[in-house]
Amino acid sequence: MSEPVFERIKEQIAGDDVVLYMKGTPVFPMCGFSAKVVHLLGQTGAKYQSYNILDDMDLRQGLKDFSNWPTFPQLYVKGELVGGCDIISEMYESGELAQLFQEKGVSQA
Amino acid sequence: MAMAAADIERLIKEAMPDAQVTIEDLAGDGDHYRAVIVSEAFRGKSRLQQHQMVYSALGGRMGGELHALALATSAPA
């Protein structure tokens, strides 16, 4: 039996090319790691949808189980978990993030 | 909530006995670490999978007892 929150997550990550689950919002990030990913996404200019997991405890726990990833932020591209702050930072530095966005046809903000 | 660096290292080595683990305490508060881990177990795995392996080695403490663990994982050269 699939968790109702899993259905919600599936809809959300299918609803936009790039989805960022974070603590706080892009304008008011509530955690340094979330703020860093917001900054890096801004640098790439990619269009993305963010969700504040601090507003929704079901979503917060649901995501940990759904993605087998215990921390936030979590970045999804075309429905797939790409990673958290570490991985996104490494990918940004190496140019892989911009390349991934290009390959996946992610539109600019 | 906090964890000792030695506990982190022990848990990782229990799951990956061959792992070379270097842990840096980023903030001195037992809650923000950076770990550099080299293990044959990572070979052929994506970065995401490698990090997930480390998180499972920590047995659910990641994000709870342990707030932040920056990871640099790789297979031996």
Short mmCIF file of N, CA and C in Angstrom, two decimals, chain A:
data_model
loop_
_atom_site.label_atom_id
_atom_site.label_comp_id
_atom_site.label_asym_id
_atom_site.label_seq_id
_atom_site.Cartn_x
_atom_site.Cartn_y
_atom_site.Cartn_z
N MET A 1 0.88 -1.17 0.00
CA MET A 1 0.00 0.00 0.00
C MET A 1 0.93 1.23 0.00
N SER A 2 0.76 2.09 -1.06
CA SER A 2 1.67 3.22 -1.15
C SER A 2 1.17 4.35 -0.26
N GLU A 3 2.07 4.96 0.45
CA GLU A 3 1.75 6.07 1.35
C GLU A 3 1.07 7.20 0.56
N PRO A 4 0.01 7.81 1.13
CA PRO A 4 -0.61 8.95 0.42
C PRO A 4 0.42 10.04 0.12
N VAL A 5 1.36 10.24 1.05
CA VAL A 5 2.33 11.32 0.84
C VAL A 5 3.23 10.98 -0.36
N PHE A 6 3.44 9.68 -0.61
CA PHE A 6 4.26 9.29 -1.77
C PHE A 6 3.58 9.75 -3.07
N GLU A 7 2.24 9.61 -3.07
CA GLU A 7 1.50 10.03 -4.28
C GLU A 7 1.68 11.53 -4.49
N ARG A 8 1.60 12.26 -3.40
CA ARG A 8 1.77 13.73 -3.47
C ARG A 8 3.16 14.07 -3.99
N ILE A 9 4.17 13.35 -3.46
CA ILE A 9 5.55 13.62 -3.88
C ILE A 9 5.70 13.32 -5.37
N LYS A 10 5.16 12.18 -5.78
CA LYS A 10 5.27 11.81 -7.21
C LYS A 10 4.67 12.89 -8.09
N GLU A 11 3.53 13.43 -7.67
CA GLU A 11 2.88 14.49 -8.46
C GLU A 11 3.77 15.73 -8.51
N GLN A 12 4.32 16.06 -7.34
CA GLN A 12 5.14 17.28 -7.26
C GLN A 12 6.38 17.16 -8.15
N ILE A 13 7.08 16.02 -8.07
CA ILE A 13 8.34 15.92 -8.81
C ILE A 13 8.09 15.69 -10.30
N ALA A 14 6.85 15.31 -10.63
CA ALA A 14 6.51 15.19 -12.06
C ALA A 14 5.98 16.52 -12.59
N GLY A 15 5.57 17.38 -11.67
CA GLY A 15 4.91 18.64 -12.06
C GLY A 15 5.86 19.69 -12.59
N ASP A 16 7.13 19.59 -12.23
CA ASP A 16 8.11 20.57 -12.70
C ASP A 16 9.41 19.87 -13.07
N ASP A 17 10.14 20.45 -14.04
CA ASP A 17 11.41 19.83 -14.44
C ASP A 17 12.35 19.73 -13.24
N VAL A 18 12.47 20.84 -12.51
CA VAL A 18 13.39 20.88 -11.37
C VAL A 18 12.59 21.21 -10.11
N VAL A 19 12.74 20.35 -9.09
CA VAL A 19 12.00 20.54 -7.84
C VAL A 19 13.00 20.52 -6.68
N LEU A 20 12.92 21.55 -5.84
CA LEU A 20 13.83 21.63 -4.69
C LEU A 20 13.02 21.56 -3.39
N TYR A 21 13.26 20.50 -2.62
CA TYR A 21 12.67 20.43 -1.28
C TYR A 21 13.70 21.00 -0.32
N MET A 22 13.33 22.02 0.39
CA MET A 22 14.31 22.73 1.21
C MET A 22 13.71 23.17 2.54
N LYS A 23 14.59 23.63 3.43
CA LYS A 23 14.15 24.22 4.69
C LYS A 23 14.02 25.72 4.46
N GLY A 24 12.78 26.19 4.50
CA GLY A 24 12.54 27.61 4.23
C GLY A 24 12.16 27.80 2.78
N THR A 25 12.36 29.04 2.29
CA THR A 25 12.02 29.35 0.91
C THR A 25 13.25 29.98 0.24
N PRO A 26 13.25 30.03 -1.10
CA PRO A 26 14.40 30.66 -1.77
C PRO A 26 14.67 32.08 -1.25
N VAL A 27 13.63 32.79 -0.90
CA VAL A 27 13.83 34.17 -0.42
C VAL A 27 14.27 34.14 1.05
N PHE A 28 13.72 33.18 1.82
CA PHE A 28 14.11 33.07 3.24
C PHE A 28 14.55 31.64 3.56
N PRO A 29 15.75 31.24 3.09
CA PRO A 29 16.21 29.89 3.42
C PRO A 29 16.49 29.80 4.92
N MET A 30 16.15 28.66 5.51
CA MET A 30 16.29 28.52 6.97
C MET A 30 17.46 27.63 7.35
N CYS A 31 18.31 27.31 6.38
CA CYS A 31 19.44 26.43 6.69
C CYS A 31 20.51 26.71 5.65
N GLY A 32 21.76 26.67 6.09
CA GLY A 32 22.87 27.03 5.21
C GLY A 32 22.97 26.16 3.98
N PHE A 33 22.67 24.87 4.17
CA PHE A 33 22.78 23.94 3.02
C PHE A 33 21.70 24.27 1.98
N SER A 34 20.49 24.53 2.47
CA SER A 34 19.40 24.89 1.55
C SER A 34 19.74 26.20 0.84
N ALA A 35 20.27 27.15 1.61
CA ALA A 35 20.62 28.46 1.01
C ALA A 35 21.66 28.28 -0.08
N LYS A 36 22.62 27.37 0.16
CA LYS A 36 23.69 27.19 -0.84
C LYS A 36 23.11 26.65 -2.15
N VAL A 37 22.21 25.67 -2.06
CA VAL A 37 21.65 25.10 -3.28
C VAL A 37 20.79 26.14 -4.00
N VAL A 38 20.06 26.95 -3.23
CA VAL A 38 19.27 28.03 -3.85
C VAL A 38 20.21 28.96 -4.63
N HIS A 39 21.34 29.28 -4.01
CA HIS A 39 22.31 30.16 -4.67
C HIS A 39 22.83 29.53 -5.97
N LEU A 40 23.21 28.23 -5.88
CA LEU A 40 23.77 27.57 -7.06
C LEU A 40 22.73 27.47 -8.18
N LEU A 41 21.50 27.16 -7.81
CA LEU A 41 20.44 27.10 -8.83
C LEU A 41 20.28 28.47 -9.48
N GLY A 42 20.39 29.51 -8.64
CA GLY A 42 20.31 30.87 -9.18
C GLY A 42 21.41 31.14 -10.19
N GLN A 43 22.59 30.64 -9.87
CA GLN A 43 23.74 30.85 -10.78
C GLN A 43 23.50 30.15 -12.13
N THR A 44 22.85 28.99 -12.08
CA THR A 44 22.63 28.28 -13.36
C THR A 44 21.46 28.92 -14.12
N GLY A 45 20.63 29.69 -13.41
CA GLY A 45 19.48 30.35 -14.06
C GLY A 45 18.33 29.41 -14.36
N ALA A 46 18.43 28.19 -13.85
CA ALA A 46 17.38 27.21 -14.16
C ALA A 46 16.09 27.58 -13.44
N LYS A 47 14.98 27.27 -14.10
CA LYS A 47 13.66 27.48 -13.49
C LYS A 47 13.40 26.31 -12.56
N TYR A 48 12.93 26.58 -11.33
CA TYR A 48 12.64 25.45 -10.44
C TYR A 48 11.48 25.78 -9.50
N GLN A 49 10.87 24.74 -8.99
CA GLN A 49 9.78 24.86 -8.03
C GLN A 49 10.32 24.43 -6.67
N SER A 50 10.10 25.26 -5.63
CA SER A 50 10.62 24.84 -4.32
C SER A 50 9.46 24.53 -3.38
N TYR A 51 9.71 23.65 -2.42
CA TYR A 51 8.72 23.31 -1.39
C TYR A 51 9.41 23.42 -0.03
N ASN A 52 8.74 24.05 0.93
CA ASN A 52 9.32 24.25 2.25
C ASN A 52 8.89 23.11 3.17
N ILE A 53 9.82 22.22 3.44
CA ILE A 53 9.45 21.02 4.22
C ILE A 53 9.24 21.36 5.70
N LEU A 54 9.62 22.56 6.09
CA LEU A 54 9.37 22.95 7.49
C LEU A 54 7.90 23.24 7.72
N ASP A 55 7.17 23.48 6.62
CA ASP A 55 5.73 23.75 6.73
C ASP A 55 4.91 22.48 6.72
N ASP A 56 5.56 21.32 6.45
CA ASP A 56 4.77 20.11 6.17
C ASP A 56 5.53 18.88 6.68
N MET A 57 5.24 18.47 7.91
CA MET A 57 5.99 17.37 8.54
C MET A 57 5.77 16.03 7.82
N ASP A 58 4.54 15.84 7.26
CA ASP A 58 4.30 14.59 6.52
C ASP A 58 5.23 14.51 5.32
N LEU A 59 5.34 15.67 4.64
CA LEU A 59 6.19 15.74 3.45
C LEU A 59 7.65 15.47 3.85
N ARG A 60 8.04 16.08 4.98
CA ARG A 60 9.43 15.96 5.43
C ARG A 60 9.78 14.50 5.70
N GLN A 61 8.94 13.80 6.44
CA GLN A 61 9.23 12.39 6.75
C GLN A 61 9.04 11.53 5.50
N GLY A 62 7.98 11.84 4.77
CA GLY A 62 7.67 11.07 3.55
C GLY A 62 8.83 11.07 2.56
N LEU A 63 9.46 12.23 2.42
CA LEU A 63 10.57 12.35 1.46
C LEU A 63 11.77 11.49 1.88
N LYS A 64 12.01 11.43 3.18
CA LYS A 64 13.15 10.63 3.66
C LYS A 64 12.95 9.17 3.30
N ASP A 65 11.70 8.71 3.44
CA ASP A 65 11.42 7.30 3.11
C ASP A 65 11.37 7.10 1.60
N PHE A 66 10.73 8.08 0.93
CA PHE A 66 10.53 7.96 -0.53
C PHE A 66 11.87 7.85 -1.26
N SER A 67 12.80 8.71 -0.81
CA SER A 67 14.06 8.81 -1.59
C SER A 67 15.22 8.11 -0.90
N ASN A 68 14.96 7.54 0.28
CA ASN A 68 16.06 6.93 1.06
C ASN A 68 17.22 7.93 1.20
N TRP A 69 16.79 9.19 1.52
CA TRP A 69 17.79 10.27 1.69
C TRP A 69 17.36 11.04 2.93
N PRO A 70 18.18 11.04 3.98
CA PRO A 70 17.70 11.50 5.28
C PRO A 70 17.77 13.00 5.52
N THR A 71 18.39 13.72 4.59
CA THR A 71 18.58 15.14 4.90
C THR A 71 17.98 16.03 3.82
N PHE A 72 18.01 17.33 4.12
CA PHE A 72 17.53 18.32 3.15
C PHE A 72 18.62 19.34 2.94
N PRO A 73 18.72 20.04 1.83
CA PRO A 73 17.78 20.02 0.71
C PRO A 73 17.90 18.74 -0.12
N GLN A 74 16.84 18.52 -0.91
CA GLN A 74 16.84 17.43 -1.89
C GLN A 74 16.45 18.03 -3.24
N LEU A 75 17.28 17.78 -4.26
CA LEU A 75 16.99 18.33 -5.59
C LEU A 75 16.60 17.20 -6.53
N TYR A 76 15.47 17.38 -7.20
CA TYR A 76 14.98 16.41 -8.19
C TYR A 76 14.99 17.06 -9.56
N VAL A 77 15.46 16.31 -10.56
CA VAL A 77 15.41 16.79 -11.95
C VAL A 77 14.68 15.73 -12.76
N LYS A 78 13.61 16.15 -13.41
CA LYS A 78 12.76 15.25 -14.20
C LYS A 78 12.37 14.02 -13.35
N GLY A 79 11.99 14.30 -12.13
CA GLY A 79 11.45 13.25 -11.27
C GLY A 79 12.48 12.39 -10.58
N GLU A 80 13.78 12.66 -10.81
CA GLU A 80 14.81 11.82 -10.19
C GLU A 80 15.63 12.58 -9.17
N LEU A 81 15.89 11.95 -8.02
CA LEU A 81 16.73 12.60 -7.02
C LEU A 81 18.15 12.73 -7.55
N VAL A 82 18.65 13.97 -7.54
CA VAL A 82 20.03 14.20 -7.98
C VAL A 82 20.95 14.20 -6.77
N GLY A 83 20.47 14.82 -5.68
CA GLY A 83 21.28 14.77 -4.46
C GLY A 83 20.97 15.92 -3.52
N GLY A 84 21.84 16.03 -2.51
CA GLY A 84 21.73 17.11 -1.54
C GLY A 84 22.80 18.16 -1.80
N CYS A 85 23.11 18.94 -0.77
CA CYS A 85 24.01 20.09 -0.94
C CYS A 85 25.39 19.65 -1.43
N ASP A 86 25.93 18.58 -0.86
CA ASP A 86 27.26 18.11 -1.26
C ASP A 86 27.33 17.83 -2.75
N ILE A 87 26.41 16.96 -3.18
CA ILE A 87 26.46 16.50 -4.57
C ILE A 87 26.18 17.66 -5.53
N ILE A 88 25.21 18.50 -5.18
CA ILE A 88 24.89 19.62 -6.08
C ILE A 88 26.09 20.57 -6.16
N SER A 89 26.75 20.78 -5.03
CA SER A 89 27.93 21.67 -5.06
C SER A 89 29.03 21.08 -5.94
N GLU A 90 29.30 19.78 -5.77
CA GLU A 90 30.33 19.13 -6.59
C GLU A 90 29.96 19.22 -8.08
N MET A 91 28.70 18.95 -8.37
CA MET A 91 28.26 18.97 -9.77
C MET A 91 28.34 20.38 -10.35
N TYR A 92 28.03 21.37 -9.52
CA TYR A 92 28.11 22.77 -10.00
C TYR A 92 29.55 23.12 -10.33
N GLU A 93 30.45 22.78 -9.38
CA GLU A 93 31.87 23.12 -9.57
C GLU A 93 32.42 22.46 -10.84
N SER A 94 31.99 21.22 -11.11
CA SER A 94 32.58 20.49 -12.25
C SER A 94 31.83 20.79 -13.55
N GLY A 95 30.71 21.54 -13.46
CA GLY A 95 29.95 21.85 -14.69
C GLY A 95 28.91 20.79 -15.01
N GLU A 96 28.89 19.71 -14.20
CA GLU A 96 27.94 18.62 -14.49
C GLU A 96 26.49 19.07 -14.33
N LEU A 97 26.26 20.03 -13.41
CA LEU A 97 24.88 20.47 -13.14
C LEU A 97 24.31 21.18 -14.36
N ALA A 98 25.10 22.10 -14.91
CA ALA A 98 24.64 22.83 -16.10
C ALA A 98 24.43 21.84 -17.25
N GLN A 99 25.35 20.88 -17.34
CA GLN A 99 25.25 19.88 -18.42
C GLN A 99 23.99 19.04 -18.26
N LEU A 100 23.71 18.64 -17.01
CA LEU A 100 22.50 17.84 -16.75
C LEU A 100 21.26 18.63 -17.15
N PHE A 101 21.23 19.90 -16.76
CA PHE A 101 20.05 20.72 -17.10
C PHE A 101 19.89 20.82 -18.62
N GLN A 102 21.03 20.95 -19.29
CA GLN A 102 20.97 21.06 -20.76
C GLN A 102 20.44 19.76 -21.36
N GLU A 103 21.04 18.64 -20.92
CA GLU A 103 20.66 17.32 -21.45
C GLU A 103 19.17 17.05 -21.23
N LYS A 104 18.66 17.49 -20.07
CA LYS A 104 17.28 17.21 -19.73
C LYS A 104 16.31 18.29 -20.26
N GLY A 105 16.89 19.29 -20.96
CA GLY A 105 16.04 20.33 -21.53
C GLY A 105 15.34 21.18 -20.49
N VAL A 106 16.05 21.47 -19.41
CA VAL A 106 15.47 22.29 -18.34
C VAL A 106 15.39 23.75 -18.79
N SER A 107 14.22 24.36 -18.63
CA SER A 107 14.08 25.74 -19.11
C SER A 107 14.67 26.73 -18.11
N GLN A 108 15.04 27.90 -18.61
CA GLN A 108 15.66 28.93 -17.77
C GLN A 108 14.56 29.74 -17.08
N ALA A 109 14.88 30.31 -15.96
CA ALA A 109 13.90 31.08 -15.18
C ALA A 109 13.57 32.40 -15.91
#
